[in-house]
Coordinates of C-alpha atoms (C1' of nucleotides) in Angstrom, one line a residue:
Chain L
M22 CA 133.0 80.4 92.6
S23 CA 131.9 81.3 89.1
D24 CA 131.0 77.7 88.5
D25 CA 128.7 78.1 91.4
L26 CA 127.1 81.1 89.9
I27 CA 126.5 79.2 86.6
D28 CA 124.9 76.4 88.5
N29 CA 122.6 78.8 90.4
L30 CA 121.6 80.6 87.2
S31 CA 120.9 77.5 85.4
R32 CA 118.3 76.6 88.0
V33 CA 116.4 79.9 87.4
W34 CA 113.4 79.2 85.2
L35 CA 113.9 82.3 83.1
F36 CA 117.3 81.0 82.0
N37 CA 116.9 77.3 81.8
A38 CA 116.6 77.3 78.0
L39 CA 120.1 78.8 77.7
T40 CA 122.9 76.7 76.4
K41 CA 126.0 76.1 78.5
D42 CA 127.9 78.7 76.5
D43 CA 125.2 81.3 77.0
L44 CA 125.1 80.6 80.7
L45 CA 128.8 81.0 80.9
R46 CA 128.6 84.3 79.1
L47 CA 125.7 85.5 81.3
S48 CA 127.6 84.5 84.5
Q49 CA 130.5 86.6 83.4
L50 CA 128.3 89.6 82.9
A51 CA 126.6 89.2 86.2
R52 CA 127.9 90.2 89.6
T53 CA 126.7 88.8 92.9
R54 CA 125.7 90.9 95.8
V55 CA 124.6 90.2 99.3
Y56 CA 122.0 92.0 101.4
K57 CA 121.2 91.9 105.1
P58 CA 117.7 91.5 106.4
K59 CA 115.7 94.8 106.1
E60 CA 118.1 96.2 103.6
T61 CA 116.6 98.0 100.6
I62 CA 117.6 96.5 97.3
V63 CA 115.8 98.9 95.0
S64 CA 113.8 102.0 95.8
K65 CA 110.7 103.1 94.0
G66 CA 111.3 106.2 91.9
E67 CA 115.1 105.9 91.4
P68 CA 116.5 105.3 87.9
A69 CA 116.6 101.6 86.8
T70 CA 120.0 100.4 85.8
E71 CA 120.1 96.8 86.8
F72 CA 118.1 93.6 86.6
F73 CA 118.2 91.1 89.6
V74 CA 118.0 87.4 90.1
L75 CA 117.2 86.3 93.7
L76 CA 119.6 83.4 94.3
R77 CA 119.1 82.9 98.0
G78 CA 116.7 84.4 100.6
R79 CA 113.4 86.1 100.4
A80 CA 112.4 89.6 99.6
K81 CA 109.2 91.7 99.5
V82 CA 108.0 94.1 96.9
T83 CA 106.2 97.2 98.3
A84 CA 105.0 100.6 97.2
Q85 CA 105.1 103.4 99.8
G86 CA 102.3 105.8 100.6
T87 CA 102.7 109.4 101.7
D88 CA 104.0 108.8 105.3
G89 CA 105.1 105.5 106.7
D90 CA 102.4 103.5 105.1
D91 CA 103.3 100.6 102.8
T92 CA 101.5 98.2 100.6
A93 CA 103.2 95.0 99.7
V94 CA 102.5 93.6 96.3
N95 CA 104.6 90.5 96.3
M96 CA 106.9 88.2 98.2
M97 CA 109.7 86.5 96.3
G98 CA 111.9 83.5 97.0
S99 CA 115.0 82.1 95.4
G100 CA 114.9 81.6 91.6
E101 CA 112.6 84.6 91.1
V102 CA 113.7 87.6 89.2
F103 CA 112.8 91.3 89.5
G104 CA 113.7 94.7 88.3
E105 CA 112.6 94.0 84.7
I106 CA 109.9 96.7 84.5
G107 CA 112.2 99.7 84.8
I108 CA 114.7 98.0 82.5
L109 CA 112.2 97.4 79.8
D110 CA 110.5 100.8 79.6
G111 CA 113.4 103.0 80.8
K112 CA 111.2 104.6 83.5
P113 CA 112.0 104.8 87.2
R114 CA 111.6 101.8 89.5
S115 CA 107.9 101.0 89.9
A116 CA 108.2 99.6 93.4
T117 CA 110.6 99.1 96.3
V118 CA 112.2 95.8 97.1
T119 CA 113.4 94.9 100.5
A120 CA 115.3 91.9 101.8
L121 CA 113.4 89.9 104.5
E122 CA 116.3 87.6 105.2
A123 CA 119.9 87.5 104.2
C124 CA 119.7 87.5 100.4
E125 CA 122.2 86.7 97.7
L126 CA 121.5 88.3 94.3
A127 CA 122.9 88.1 90.8
V128 CA 122.9 91.5 89.3
V129 CA 122.9 92.1 85.6
D130 CA 123.5 95.5 84.1
K131 CA 120.8 97.0 81.9
R132 CA 122.8 96.9 78.6
A133 CA 123.9 93.3 79.2
F134 CA 120.3 92.3 79.9
H135 CA 119.1 94.0 76.7
G136 CA 121.8 92.1 74.9
L137 CA 120.7 88.9 76.3
L138 CA 117.1 89.5 75.3
A139 CA 118.1 90.4 71.8
S140 CA 120.4 87.5 71.3
S141 CA 118.2 84.8 73.0
P142 CA 114.6 84.7 71.8
P143 CA 113.8 81.9 74.2
V144 CA 114.7 84.2 77.1
A145 CA 112.5 87.0 75.8
M146 CA 109.7 84.5 75.4
K147 CA 110.0 83.3 79.0
L148 CA 110.2 86.8 80.2
L149 CA 106.9 87.5 78.5
A150 CA 105.5 84.6 80.5
V151 CA 106.9 86.0 83.7
L152 CA 105.3 89.3 83.1
A153 CA 102.0 87.6 82.2
A154 CA 102.1 85.8 85.6
R155 CA 102.8 89.1 87.4
I156 CA 99.8 90.7 85.7
R157 CA 97.6 87.8 86.8
E158 CA 98.9 88.2 90.3
L159 CA 98.2 91.9 90.4
T160 CA 94.7 91.4 88.8
T161 CA 93.7 89.0 91.5
R162 CA 95.2 91.3 94.1
V163 CA 92.8 94.1 92.9
E164 CA 89.9 91.7 92.9
D165 CA 90.7 90.4 96.4
R166 CA 90.9 94.0 97.8
T167 CA 87.5 94.8 96.3
F168 CA 85.5 91.7 96.9
L169 CA 87.0 90.1 100.1
D170 CA 86.8 91.4 103.6
I171 CA 89.8 91.4 105.9
P172 CA 89.5 88.0 107.4
A173 CA 89.1 86.5 103.9
R174 CA 92.1 88.4 102.6
L175 CA 94.2 87.4 105.6
A176 CA 93.3 83.7 105.4
K177 CA 94.1 83.8 101.7
Q178 CA 97.4 85.4 102.3
L179 CA 98.3 82.7 104.9
L180 CA 97.3 80.0 102.6
W181 CA 99.4 81.5 99.9
L182 CA 102.4 81.8 102.2
A183 CA 101.8 78.2 103.2
G184 CA 101.8 77.0 99.6
N185 CA 104.7 79.1 98.5
H186 CA 107.0 79.4 101.5
G187 CA 105.7 76.8 103.9
T188 CA 106.9 73.4 105.0
E189 CA 104.6 70.5 105.8
C190 CA 104.9 68.8 109.1
G191 CA 102.4 66.1 108.9
A192 CA 98.9 67.5 108.9
R193 CA 100.0 71.0 109.7
V194 CA 101.8 73.4 107.5
R195 CA 104.5 75.6 109.0
I196 CA 105.2 79.1 107.8
E197 CA 108.5 80.6 108.8
L198 CA 107.2 84.0 109.5
K199 CA 109.7 86.7 108.6
L200 CA 106.8 89.2 108.7
S201 CA 105.6 91.2 111.6
Q202 CA 101.8 91.7 111.9
Q203 CA 102.4 95.2 110.5
E204 CA 104.0 93.8 107.4
L205 CA 101.4 91.1 107.1
G206 CA 98.8 93.8 107.2
D207 CA 100.7 95.7 104.4
F208 CA 100.2 92.7 102.2
I209 CA 96.5 92.6 102.5
G210 CA 95.8 96.3 103.0
A211 CA 94.8 96.2 106.7
T212 CA 96.1 97.6 109.9
R213 CA 98.3 95.8 112.4
E214 CA 95.4 95.7 114.9
S215 CA 93.0 94.0 112.5
V216 CA 95.6 91.4 111.7
N217 CA 96.2 90.8 115.4
K218 CA 92.5 90.5 116.2
N219 CA 91.9 87.8 113.5
L220 CA 95.1 85.9 114.2
R221 CA 94.2 85.8 117.9
D222 CA 90.7 84.7 117.2
W223 CA 91.9 81.9 114.9
S224 CA 94.4 80.8 117.6
R225 CA 91.6 80.5 120.1
R226 CA 89.6 78.5 117.7
A227 CA 92.6 76.3 117.0
F228 CA 92.7 77.0 113.3
I229 CA 96.3 78.1 113.7
K230 CA 99.1 78.1 116.2
H231 CA 100.9 81.3 116.3
E232 CA 104.4 81.5 117.9
R233 CA 107.2 83.9 117.6
D234 CA 109.0 83.0 114.4
Y235 CA 106.6 80.6 112.8
L236 CA 102.9 80.0 112.3
D237 CA 101.4 76.6 112.0
I238 CA 98.1 76.1 110.1
L239 CA 96.2 73.4 111.9
D240 CA 93.0 73.5 110.0
L241 CA 93.5 74.2 106.3
D242 CA 89.9 73.8 105.5
A243 CA 88.7 76.3 108.0
L244 CA 91.0 78.9 106.6
R245 CA 90.0 78.0 103.1
S246 CA 86.4 78.5 103.8
I247 CA 87.1 81.9 105.5
A248 CA 89.1 82.9 102.5
E249 CA 86.1 82.3 100.3
N250 CA 84.0 84.6 102.4
R251 CA 81.6 81.9 103.7
Chain F
M3 CA 89.4 96.7 52.3
S4 CA 92.6 94.7 53.1
D5 CA 94.6 97.9 52.3
D6 CA 92.5 99.5 54.9
L7 CA 93.4 96.9 57.5
I8 CA 97.1 97.2 56.7
D9 CA 96.8 100.9 57.2
N10 CA 95.1 100.5 60.5
L11 CA 97.6 97.9 61.8
S12 CA 100.5 100.0 60.8
R13 CA 99.2 102.7 63.1
V14 CA 99.2 100.4 66.1
W15 CA 102.3 101.0 68.2
L16 CA 103.0 97.4 68.8
F17 CA 103.4 96.8 65.1
N18 CA 105.0 100.0 63.8
A19 CA 108.4 98.5 63.6
L20 CA 107.2 95.9 61.1
T21 CA 108.2 96.1 57.4
K22 CA 105.6 96.6 54.7
D23 CA 105.9 92.9 53.9
D24 CA 105.4 91.7 57.5
L25 CA 102.4 93.9 57.8
L26 CA 100.9 92.4 54.7
R27 CA 101.5 89.0 56.0
L28 CA 100.0 89.9 59.4
S29 CA 96.9 91.5 57.8
Q30 CA 96.3 88.2 55.9
L31 CA 96.4 86.3 59.1
A32 CA 94.1 88.6 60.9
R33 CA 90.3 88.8 60.6
T34 CA 88.3 91.8 61.6
R35 CA 85.2 91.6 63.7
V36 CA 82.7 94.1 64.9
Y37 CA 81.0 94.3 68.3
K38 CA 78.0 96.3 69.4
P39 CA 78.0 98.3 72.7
K40 CA 77.8 96.1 75.8
E41 CA 78.8 93.0 73.9
T42 CA 81.3 90.8 75.6
I43 CA 84.4 90.3 73.6
V44 CA 86.2 87.8 75.9
S45 CA 85.1 86.3 79.2
K46 CA 87.3 85.6 82.2
G47 CA 87.9 81.9 82.6
E48 CA 87.3 80.7 79.1
P49 CA 90.2 79.3 77.1
A50 CA 92.4 81.8 75.3
T51 CA 92.7 81.2 71.6
E52 CA 92.9 84.7 70.1
F53 CA 94.7 88.0 70.4
F54 CA 93.0 91.3 69.7
V55 CA 93.8 94.7 68.3
L56 CA 91.2 97.4 69.0
L57 CA 90.9 99.3 65.7
R58 CA 87.9 101.5 66.5
G59 CA 85.8 102.2 69.6
R60 CA 86.4 101.8 73.3
A61 CA 86.2 98.8 75.6
K62 CA 86.6 98.1 79.3
V63 CA 88.5 95.4 81.1
T64 CA 86.8 93.9 84.2
A65 CA 86.9 91.1 86.6
Q66 CA 83.7 89.8 88.0
G67 CA 83.0 89.0 91.7
T68 CA 80.7 86.3 93.0
D69 CA 77.3 87.9 92.1
G70 CA 76.8 90.9 89.9
D71 CA 79.8 92.9 91.2
D72 CA 82.4 94.0 88.8
T73 CA 85.8 95.7 89.2
A74 CA 87.1 97.4 86.1
V75 CA 90.8 97.4 85.7
N76 CA 91.3 99.3 82.5
M77 CA 89.6 101.2 79.7
M78 CA 91.1 100.9 76.2
G79 CA 90.8 103.0 73.0
S80 CA 91.8 102.4 69.4
G81 CA 95.3 101.2 68.8
E82 CA 95.5 99.3 72.0
V83 CA 95.9 95.5 72.2
F84 CA 94.6 92.9 74.6
G85 CA 94.2 89.2 75.1
E86 CA 98.0 88.6 75.2
I87 CA 98.1 87.2 78.7
G88 CA 96.1 84.1 78.1
I89 CA 98.0 83.6 74.8
L90 CA 101.3 83.9 76.4
D91 CA 100.9 81.5 79.3
G92 CA 98.2 79.2 77.9
K93 CA 95.9 79.7 80.9
P94 CA 92.3 80.8 80.8
R95 CA 91.4 84.5 80.2
S96 CA 92.4 86.6 83.2
A97 CA 89.7 89.1 82.7
T98 CA 86.5 90.0 80.8
V99 CA 86.5 92.6 78.0
T100 CA 83.3 94.4 77.1
A101 CA 82.7 96.9 74.3
L102 CA 81.5 100.3 75.5
E103 CA 80.8 101.6 72.0
A104 CA 80.6 100.0 68.6
C105 CA 84.0 98.4 68.3
E106 CA 86.0 97.1 65.4
L107 CA 88.7 94.6 66.2
A108 CA 91.5 92.8 64.4
V109 CA 91.6 89.2 65.6
V110 CA 94.8 87.2 65.4
D111 CA 94.8 83.5 66.1
K112 CA 97.0 82.1 68.8
R113 CA 99.4 80.3 66.5
A114 CA 99.7 83.1 64.1
F115 CA 100.5 85.4 67.0
H116 CA 103.2 83.1 68.4
G117 CA 104.6 82.9 64.9
L118 CA 104.8 86.7 64.7
L119 CA 106.5 86.9 68.0
A120 CA 109.1 84.3 67.0
S121 CA 109.8 85.8 63.6
S122 CA 109.9 89.4 64.7
P123 CA 112.0 90.2 67.7
P124 CA 111.1 93.9 67.6
V125 CA 107.4 92.9 68.1
A126 CA 108.4 90.7 71.1
M127 CA 110.4 93.6 72.5
K128 CA 107.5 96.0 72.1
L129 CA 105.1 93.5 73.7
L130 CA 107.4 93.4 76.7
A131 CA 107.1 97.1 77.0
V132 CA 103.3 96.9 76.7
L133 CA 103.2 94.3 79.5
A134 CA 105.5 96.5 81.6
A135 CA 103.1 99.4 81.2
R136 CA 100.2 97.2 82.3
I137 CA 102.1 96.2 85.4
R138 CA 102.7 99.8 86.3
E139 CA 99.1 100.6 85.7
L140 CA 98.0 97.7 88.0
T141 CA 100.5 98.6 90.7
T142 CA 99.3 102.2 90.9
R143 CA 95.7 100.8 91.0
V144 CA 96.6 98.7 94.0
E145 CA 98.3 101.7 95.6
D146 CA 95.3 104.0 94.9
R147 CA 92.9 101.6 96.4
T148 CA 94.9 101.4 99.6
F149 CA 96.0 105.0 100.1
L150 CA 93.3 107.1 98.6
D151 CA 89.7 107.5 99.8
I152 CA 86.8 107.5 97.4
P153 CA 86.6 111.2 96.5
A154 CA 90.4 111.1 95.7
R155 CA 90.0 107.9 93.6
L156 CA 87.0 109.3 91.7
A157 CA 88.8 112.6 91.0
K158 CA 91.8 110.7 89.8
Q159 CA 89.7 108.6 87.5
L160 CA 88.0 111.6 86.0
L161 CA 91.3 113.2 85.4
W162 CA 92.6 110.1 83.8
L163 CA 89.5 109.9 81.5
A164 CA 90.0 113.6 80.7
G165 CA 93.6 113.0 79.7
N166 CA 93.1 109.8 77.8
H167 CA 89.6 110.0 76.4
G168 CA 88.6 113.6 76.7
T169 CA 88.5 116.6 74.4
E170 CA 89.4 120.1 75.3
C171 CA 86.9 122.9 74.7
G172 CA 88.8 126.0 75.9
A173 CA 89.3 125.9 79.6
R174 CA 87.1 122.9 80.2
V175 CA 87.7 119.3 79.3
R176 CA 84.8 117.3 78.0
I177 CA 84.6 113.6 78.6
E178 CA 82.2 111.6 76.5
L179 CA 80.8 109.5 79.2
K180 CA 80.1 106.0 78.0
L181 CA 80.0 104.9 81.6
S182 CA 77.0 104.8 84.0
Q183 CA 77.7 105.8 87.6
Q184 CA 77.6 102.1 88.4
E185 CA 80.4 101.4 85.9
L186 CA 82.4 104.5 87.1
G187 CA 82.1 103.0 90.6
D188 CA 83.4 99.7 89.3
F189 CA 86.5 101.4 88.1
I190 CA 87.4 102.9 91.5
G191 CA 85.9 100.2 93.8
A192 CA 83.0 102.2 95.1
T193 CA 79.2 101.9 95.0
R194 CA 76.9 103.7 92.6
E195 CA 75.6 105.8 95.5
S196 CA 79.0 107.0 96.5
V197 CA 79.9 108.0 93.0
N198 CA 76.6 109.9 92.7
K199 CA 77.0 111.7 96.0
N200 CA 80.5 113.0 95.1
L201 CA 79.5 114.0 91.5
R202 CA 76.5 115.8 92.8
D203 CA 78.6 117.6 95.4
W204 CA 81.2 118.7 92.8
S205 CA 78.5 119.9 90.5
R206 CA 77.1 122.1 93.2
R207 CA 80.6 123.5 93.8
A208 CA 81.0 124.0 90.1
F209 CA 84.1 121.8 89.7
I210 CA 82.3 119.8 87.0
K211 CA 79.2 120.0 84.9
H212 CA 77.5 116.7 84.6
E213 CA 75.0 116.1 81.9
R214 CA 73.6 113.0 80.4
D215 CA 76.2 111.8 77.9
Y216 CA 79.1 113.9 78.8
L217 CA 80.9 115.4 81.8
D218 CA 82.8 118.7 81.7
I219 CA 85.6 119.4 84.1
L220 CA 85.4 123.1 84.9
D221 CA 88.1 123.3 87.6
L222 CA 91.0 120.9 86.9
D223 CA 93.0 122.2 89.8
A224 CA 90.2 121.5 92.3
L225 CA 90.0 117.9 91.1
R226 CA 93.7 117.6 91.1
S227 CA 93.9 118.7 94.7
I228 CA 91.1 116.3 95.7
A229 CA 92.9 113.5 93.9
E230 CA 95.9 114.1 96.1
N231 CA 93.9 113.7 99.3
R232 CA 94.4 117.3 100.4
Chain G
dG7 C1' 51.5 106.1 73.6
dC8 C1' 52.4 103.0 77.4
dG9 C1' 54.5 99.8 80.1
dT10 C1' 59.1 98.1 81.2
dT11 C1' 63.6 98.7 82.3
dC12 C1' 67.6 101.0 83.3
dC13 C1' 69.7 105.1 85.3
dT14 C1' 70.0 109.0 88.6
dA15 C1' 69.1 111.0 93.1
dT16 C1' 68.9 111.1 98.2
dG17 C1' 68.6 110.2 103.1
dA18 C1' 68.7 107.0 107.2
dA19 C1' 70.4 103.1 109.4
dC20 C1' 74.1 99.9 109.8
dT21 C1' 78.7 97.9 109.9
dG22 C1' 83.5 96.7 109.1
dT23 C1' 87.6 98.8 109.8
dT24 C1' 90.6 102.3 111.5
dT25 C1' 92.2 105.3 115.0
dC26 C1' 93.6 106.1 119.5
dA27 C1' 95.2 105.0 123.8
dC28 C1' 97.4 102.2 126.7
dA29 C1' 99.9 97.9 128.6
dG30 C1' 102.8 94.1 128.4
dA31 C1' 106.3 91.2 126.1
dT32 C1' 110.5 90.5 123.7
dG33 C1' 114.9 91.2 122.1
dC34 C1' 119.0 93.9 121.2
dA35 C1' 122.9 97.2 122.4
dG36 C1' 126.1 98.6 125.5
Chain O
dC6 C1' 121.8 93.7 133.7
dT7 C1' 119.6 97.6 132.2
dG8 C1' 117.6 100.7 129.1
dC9 C1' 115.4 101.4 124.7
dA10 C1' 113.1 100.1 120.7
dT11 C1' 110.2 97.3 118.4
dC12 C1' 106.5 94.1 118.4
dT13 C1' 102.1 92.1 120.3
dG14 C1' 97.6 92.5 122.6
dT15 C1' 93.1 94.7 123.5
dG16 C1' 89.1 97.6 124.1
dA17 C1' 86.4 102.1 123.2
dA18 C1' 85.2 105.6 120.1
dA19 C1' 85.0 107.5 115.6
dC20 C1' 84.2 107.2 110.8
dA21 C1' 84.0 106.2 105.9
dG22 C1' 81.5 103.9 103.0
dT23 C1' 77.8 100.4 102.2
dT24 C1' 73.1 98.8 102.4
dC25 C1' 68.5 99.6 102.1
dA26 C1' 64.5 101.9 100.9
dT27 C1' 62.2 104.8 98.0
dA28 C1' 61.2 108.1 94.1
dG29 C1' 61.5 110.3 89.8
dG30 C1' 63.4 110.7 85.0
dA31 C1' 65.0 108.9 80.5
dA32 C1' 65.2 105.6 77.0
dC33 C1' 63.5 101.6 74.6
dG34 C1' 60.6 98.1 72.5
dC35 C1' 56.4 97.3 70.2

DNA sequence: GCGTTCCTATGAACTGTTTCACAGATGCAG
DNA sequence: CTGCATCTGTGAAACAGTTCATAGGAACGC
């Protein structure tokens, strides 16, 4: 049980410079927790007391607007970490994280996490790299929203999903779609209807095959060229 | 001369936990460099070899689109640092930084910076907080671009400028405008024309007074309520 | 001083995207 | 199996913001 946790944690990039001893210590400080699909893990605005490691399942990071509107800023898979921001600056959570599938998380309390950072410079160093990657991610998100139109953004998002959460079946790439068209729209800043129209259009032109729970990309190049606004 | 540099560096938040000795060492590793208005300090895409501290003047952070289009993602004043991202992950520069006024910078070479991080945990800790702040900044930028219309974004930007780079003259707040309407537009993701139209409109309604080199906010509350999309 | 270049100003036409309104499909709860 | 909720599909109308065209003012080099 706890062995299992050590094993899981050791496979997380942030921690893979830790010694066996350190890992053991960390695993004793961490608890695991399980979330059902659509359950909220952290909510924007609430005080930040814990740091999370996603061990199994996928989750999305969103920021809510006034009414029911959402913008998604990221989608995470196992091995990824979140919740650092609020822990690092002591301010309320900067975004909401929601489970897309059944998720298993390792949860580390704020003080334990600070202790870990202070006692293990390599972890602090790696965390700096994680944050740098987030900043790059967000920067290109801002760029995309200002320079690319909706078809381009959607194509780019599909390609990203294919690359990061897809499985190849020969020439085609299959994406296990845990997202509704609404949620897909939230990722790229578009309405459900716009997403639908484009997806439909690409289905007709055989760029993609779009079934209930998955989406196959048939023509990667076509999508790539749409993503580049050409 | 070098005393001066130590003095300047000690006032930079990132470094203010350093001992006198450490500061001396850092100041010996750093060179200072001066840039003229509109000069490019770093360019997106080029290899990252240096880390910068803005000692005097203001600079803007932008990402270029295909042709002449820009999006600005930040505006920095003295005491702020930049260039960490590329240094931390070894990838090319994630954005372009351009001087808005005459700027004086302290420049630290990549290896010296890594040395500093490794030898001084407090600096690494503070840098984590700096990155956390950047992530919050960028997240709200994404939110604003998706939930707010152009008048709201422009009002919000003016209020931000007023708060961070403005000077109060009684009831009004004066912003020394180093930005053209084009550049202001780049900050909020709008065209020059849209910026002009709104500024004009607000001048007529006496919310602002808009002269060549400065812009006075006469009615903070009016702008605040526009910024909230009401 | 005079041309050149950059910035502001403004309105008309155009366009991508949203909004609205509705219909059909699918899946879950009891 | 039936009802209810949630998701997909689609077209017409409305709209926010861009593009284009054009003009005048300010600043700068020489």
